C-alpha cells in the first residue's frame, strides 16, 4: 500500500495539492529504514504535512518539534502543522516565526479519526 501511495504522489500533476499525515505507528513498521526512505520521498512532494509531536519524535529523534518541522519544510514541504493533544497547533512554513492556533477545550470521548477530522476541516 505504501509503495502504491508513493507511486501515485510521484505521478500526479505538479499543481495538485498533496497533504500528508504520516500517522506513524512504530509497532506496525517492520523495516524502519525502508519506511523512512519512502516517507521522505512523499514528504518532499507534500504541500501540507500534519504531524503530531509523537510523529516528529520518531521521524527526527532527539530534535525539538519546531526544529524537526523546520527540517521538513526545508526538505520541500510548504507548510507543517504540529498537533500536540489539547495544546495549540503550531504552523511552520517558509516564514521567520511559527504561527499557532489555540484550540477550544472539548471533552475527549474517542480519539480515533481525530487527525482525519482536523485535516478535513483544514482542507475544507
XYZ file of N, CA and C in Angstrom:
372
model
N 0.818 -1.183 0.000
C 0.000 0.000 0.000
C 0.869 1.258 0.000
N 1.916 1.278 0.797
C 2.777 2.463 0.856
C 3.461 2.722 -0.483
N 3.880 1.663 -1.157
C 4.510 1.826 -2.472
C 3.520 2.396 -3.478
N 2.272 1.970 -3.399
C 1.240 2.478 -4.294
C 1.012 3.964 -4.060
N 0.903 4.355 -2.811
C 0.707 5.776 -2.485
C 1.901 6.597 -2.965
N 3.104 6.123 -2.697
C 4.304 6.845 -3.141
C 4.306 6.972 -4.664
N 3.913 5.925 -5.368
C 3.858 5.965 -6.827
C 2.824 6.966 -7.327
N 1.669 7.010 -6.688
C 0.629 7.972 -7.072
C 1.105 9.407 -6.860
N 1.709 9.662 -5.725
C 2.204 11.013 -5.421
C 3.274 11.415 -6.425
N 4.084 10.471 -6.835
C 5.149 10.752 -7.793
C 4.605 11.104 -9.183
N 3.432 10.559 -9.538
C 2.894 10.731 -10.883
C 1.843 11.837 -11.030
N 1.357 12.407 -9.954
C 0.297 13.407 -10.085
C 0.839 14.719 -10.637
N -0.060 15.517 -11.163
C 0.316 16.807 -11.746
C 0.929 17.716 -10.677
N 1.923 18.517 -11.049
C 2.604 19.380 -10.084
C 1.670 20.347 -9.353
N 0.580 20.759 -9.974
C -0.324 21.716 -9.339
C -1.315 21.047 -8.377
N -1.281 19.730 -8.276
C -2.171 19.002 -7.372
C -1.686 19.159 -5.932
N -2.583 19.596 -5.057
C -2.253 19.743 -3.643
C -2.042 18.373 -3.023
N -0.912 18.207 -2.350
C -0.619 16.947 -1.661
C -0.548 17.239 -0.165
N -1.406 16.559 0.591
C -1.433 16.689 2.038
C -1.067 15.330 2.626
N -0.150 15.321 3.584
C 0.321 14.066 4.166
C 0.195 14.120 5.683
N -0.383 13.081 6.236
C -0.400 12.861 7.685
C 0.283 11.524 7.898
N 1.574 11.513 8.269
C 2.298 10.242 8.392
C 1.674 9.275 9.400
N 1.068 9.807 10.454
C 0.399 8.960 11.440
C 1.263 7.743 11.779
N 2.474 8.002 12.186
C 3.471 6.957 12.431
C 3.010 6.004 13.542
N 3.070 4.724 13.243
C 2.749 3.674 14.205
C 3.935 2.716 14.252
N 4.943 3.030 15.089
C 6.180 2.236 15.104
C 5.976 0.725 15.260
N 4.988 0.314 16.025
C 4.775 -1.126 16.242
C 4.369 -1.839 14.956
N 3.862 -1.093 13.978
C 3.412 -1.706 12.722
C 4.460 -1.597 11.606
N 5.635 -1.059 11.935
C 6.666 -0.840 10.918
C 7.719 -1.942 11.034
N 7.746 -2.802 10.035
C 8.683 -3.928 10.051
C 10.093 -3.498 9.660
N 10.210 -2.571 8.710
C 11.502 -2.142 8.194
C 11.579 -0.614 8.289
N 12.146 -0.131 9.376
C 12.187 1.310 9.611
C 12.936 2.073 8.522
N 14.029 1.529 8.049
C 14.824 2.209 7.025
C 13.998 2.428 5.754
N 13.359 1.390 5.276
C 12.547 1.497 4.061
C 11.369 2.429 4.287
N 10.741 2.326 5.448
C 9.613 3.200 5.779
C 10.034 4.666 5.726
N 11.120 5.000 6.400
C 11.604 6.386 6.432
C 11.969 6.877 5.022
N 12.642 6.030 4.266
C 13.061 6.401 2.916
C 11.850 6.700 2.030
N 10.861 5.829 2.058
C 9.660 6.018 1.244
C 8.878 7.239 1.711
N 8.741 7.399 3.016
C 8.013 8.552 3.552
C 8.727 9.850 3.195
N 10.044 9.869 3.266
C 10.794 11.077 2.893
C 10.531 11.460 1.435
N 10.409 10.468 0.559
C 10.101 10.743 -0.851
C 8.736 11.428 -0.976
N 7.760 10.929 -0.257
C 6.412 11.510 -0.296
C 6.419 12.900 0.338
N 7.106 13.059 1.447
C 7.147 14.360 2.137
C 7.800 15.438 1.281
N 8.767 15.061 0.446
C 9.406 16.042 -0.445
C 8.407 16.638 -1.429
N 7.352 15.891 -1.745
C 6.335 16.365 -2.690
C 5.134 17.012 -1.973
N 5.074 16.905 -0.660
C 3.914 17.387 0.099
C 3.850 18.907 0.151
N 2.641 19.421 0.025
C 2.391 20.847 0.210
C 2.049 21.133 1.663
N 1.299 20.232 2.272
C 0.868 20.362 3.666
C 1.182 19.050 4.371
N 1.833 19.150 5.536
C 2.104 17.973 6.353
C 1.520 18.221 7.729
N 0.716 17.299 8.196
C 0.173 17.371 9.550
C 0.868 16.278 10.351
N 1.587 16.671 11.378
C 2.297 15.696 12.205
C 2.024 15.969 13.670
N 2.003 14.916 14.446
C 1.910 15.076 15.893
C 3.326 15.195 16.450
N 3.429 15.646 17.678
C 4.759 15.692 18.295
C 5.336 14.278 18.393
N 4.485 13.276 18.572
C 4.966 11.885 18.608
C 5.514 11.460 17.253
N 4.815 11.850 16.163
C 5.319 11.549 14.815
C 6.700 12.170 14.632
N 6.829 13.431 15.010
C 8.104 14.136 14.829
C 9.218 13.500 15.639
N 8.900 13.057 16.841
C 9.927 12.406 17.673
C 10.441 11.144 17.000
N 9.569 10.414 16.341
C 10.005 9.204 15.646
C 10.725 9.539 14.347
N 10.215 10.536 13.616
C 10.808 10.904 12.328
C 12.155 11.594 12.478
N 12.287 12.419 13.492
C 13.518 13.180 13.725
C 13.896 13.057 15.210
N 14.363 11.881 15.619
C 14.628 11.624 17.048
C 15.564 12.649 17.678
N 15.198 13.063 18.884
C 16.050 13.957 19.651
C 15.962 15.421 19.282
N 15.221 15.750 18.249
C 15.106 17.160 17.858
C 13.824 17.743 18.439
N 13.866 18.996 18.879
C 12.630 19.643 19.348
C 11.625 19.707 18.186
N 10.324 19.654 18.478
C 9.316 19.627 17.415
C 9.440 20.755 16.389
N 9.697 21.977 16.815
C 9.791 23.075 15.850
C 10.990 22.913 14.920
N 12.109 22.441 15.443
C 13.276 22.189 14.592
C 12.984 21.059 13.609
N 12.380 19.993 14.099
C 12.039 18.861 13.229
C 11.088 19.305 12.123
N 10.103 20.126 12.462
C 9.156 20.623 11.459
C 9.855 21.527 10.459
N 10.785 22.350 10.924
C 11.547 23.215 10.023
C 12.353 22.378 9.041
N 12.899 21.268 9.500
C 13.636 20.369 8.598
C 12.712 19.806 7.528
N 11.466 19.507 7.886
C 10.517 19.022 6.885
C 10.210 20.109 5.861
N 10.052 21.339 6.324
C 9.791 22.463 5.412
C 11.000 22.665 4.504
N 12.187 22.619 5.077
C 13.406 22.781 4.279
C 13.555 21.651 3.264
N 12.971 20.489 3.571
C 13.034 19.355 2.668
C 12.104 19.481 1.478
N 11.189 20.443 1.500
C 10.311 20.772 0.379
C 8.872 21.027 0.780
N 8.387 20.442 1.860
C 7.006 20.685 2.272
C 6.806 22.184 2.452
N 5.667 22.683 2.051
C 5.425 24.123 2.134
C 4.957 24.558 3.510
N 4.195 23.705 4.180
C 3.671 24.047 5.496
C 3.581 22.777 6.331
N 3.940 22.896 7.598
C 3.844 21.774 8.520
C 3.001 22.216 9.707
N 1.984 21.420 10.005
C 1.112 21.662 11.153
C 1.473 20.647 12.222
N 1.800 21.131 13.406
C 2.186 20.244 14.504
C 1.050 20.201 15.508
N 0.498 18.992 15.708
C -0.535 18.826 16.722
C 0.088 18.217 17.972
N -0.491 18.595 19.117
C 0.052 18.147 20.394
C -1.086 18.028 21.406
N -1.993 17.095 21.125
C -3.134 16.898 22.023
C -3.950 18.173 22.149
N -4.211 18.619 23.372
C -5.054 19.805 23.568
C -4.309 21.140 23.400
N -3.003 21.082 23.178
C -2.225 22.319 23.050
C -2.421 22.956 21.675
N -2.031 24.196 21.550
C -2.175 24.938 20.288
C -1.495 24.192 19.138
N -2.086 24.304 17.967
C -1.479 23.766 16.752
C -0.430 24.771 16.304
N 0.782 24.302 16.098
C 1.841 25.190 15.609
C 1.994 25.003 14.113
N 2.225 26.100 13.424
C 2.298 26.092 11.971
C 3.667 26.614 11.556
N 4.397 25.789 10.836
C 5.738 26.130 10.391
C 5.729 26.187 8.872
N 6.301 27.257 8.336
C 6.391 27.412 6.887
C 7.671 28.137 6.547
N 7.701 28.689 5.370
C 8.899 29.418 4.935
C 8.791 30.887 5.296
N 8.515 31.136 6.542
C 8.494 32.484 7.099
C 9.269 32.418 8.403
N 9.676 33.554 8.944
C 10.614 33.544 10.080
C 10.121 32.857 11.349
N 8.895 33.101 11.772
C 8.440 32.572 13.058
C 7.226 31.670 12.880
N 7.154 30.600 13.659
C 5.975 29.744 13.576
C 4.733 30.488 14.065
N 3.603 30.119 13.512
C 2.326 30.661 13.967
C 1.671 29.590 14.833
N 0.596 29.954 15.510
C -0.121 28.947 16.282
C -1.606 29.271 16.291
N -2.382 28.239 16.487
C -3.830 28.354 16.583
C -4.246 27.667 17.881
N -4.851 28.437 18.760
C -5.353 27.866 20.012
C -6.561 26.987 19.717
N -6.738 25.961 20.497
C -7.842 25.037 20.305
C -8.882 25.214 21.396
N -10.117 25.005 21.042
C -11.186 25.029 22.036
C -11.094 23.770 22.890
N -11.351 23.909 24.157
C -11.338 22.750 25.050
C -12.613 21.929 24.814
N -12.435 20.648 24.641
C -13.571 19.742 24.454
C -13.334 18.478 25.270
N -14.410 17.822 25.624
C -14.289 16.537 26.306
C -13.906 15.462 25.308
N -12.945 14.646 25.649
C -12.499 13.585 24.747
C -13.313 12.334 25.012
N -13.957 11.843 23.961
C -14.723 10.607 24.048
C -13.945 9.493 23.375
N -13.371 9.806 22.190
C -12.635 8.822 21.422
C -11.723 9.589 20.471
N -10.467 9.222 20.405
C -9.531 9.955 19.543
C -9.397 9.347 18.153
N -10.045 8.216 17.895
C -9.958 7.599 16.563
C -10.557 8.558 15.545
N -9.785 8.879 14.534
C -10.254 9.774 13.479
C -10.064 11.247 13.783
N -9.490 11.578 14.939
C -9.320 12.986 15.299
C -8.417 13.717 14.307
N -7.318 13.108 13.931
C -6.415 13.729 12.960
C -7.071 13.881 11.604
N -7.824 12.870 11.184
C -8.535 12.943 9.906
C -9.570 14.057 9.936
N -10.291 14.194 11.033
C -11.291 15.254 11.147
C -10.616 16.625 11.134
N -9.491 16.749 11.807
C -8.742 18.011 11.831
C -8.324 18.390 10.413
N -7.747 17.447 9.693
C -7.276 17.700 8.334
C -8.448 18.025 7.397
N -9.547 17.309 7.540
C -10.720 17.587 6.699
C -11.201 19.013 6.919
N -11.264 19.450 8.165
C -11.652 20.823 8.458
C -10.675 21.825 7.887
N -9.414 21.552 8.015
C -8.384 22.443 7.492
C -8.491 22.572 5.980
N -8.574 21.451 5.303
C -8.589 21.495 3.840
C -9.891 22.062 3.289
N -10.990 21.883 4.023
C -12.243 22.423 3.512
C -12.276 23.919 3.738
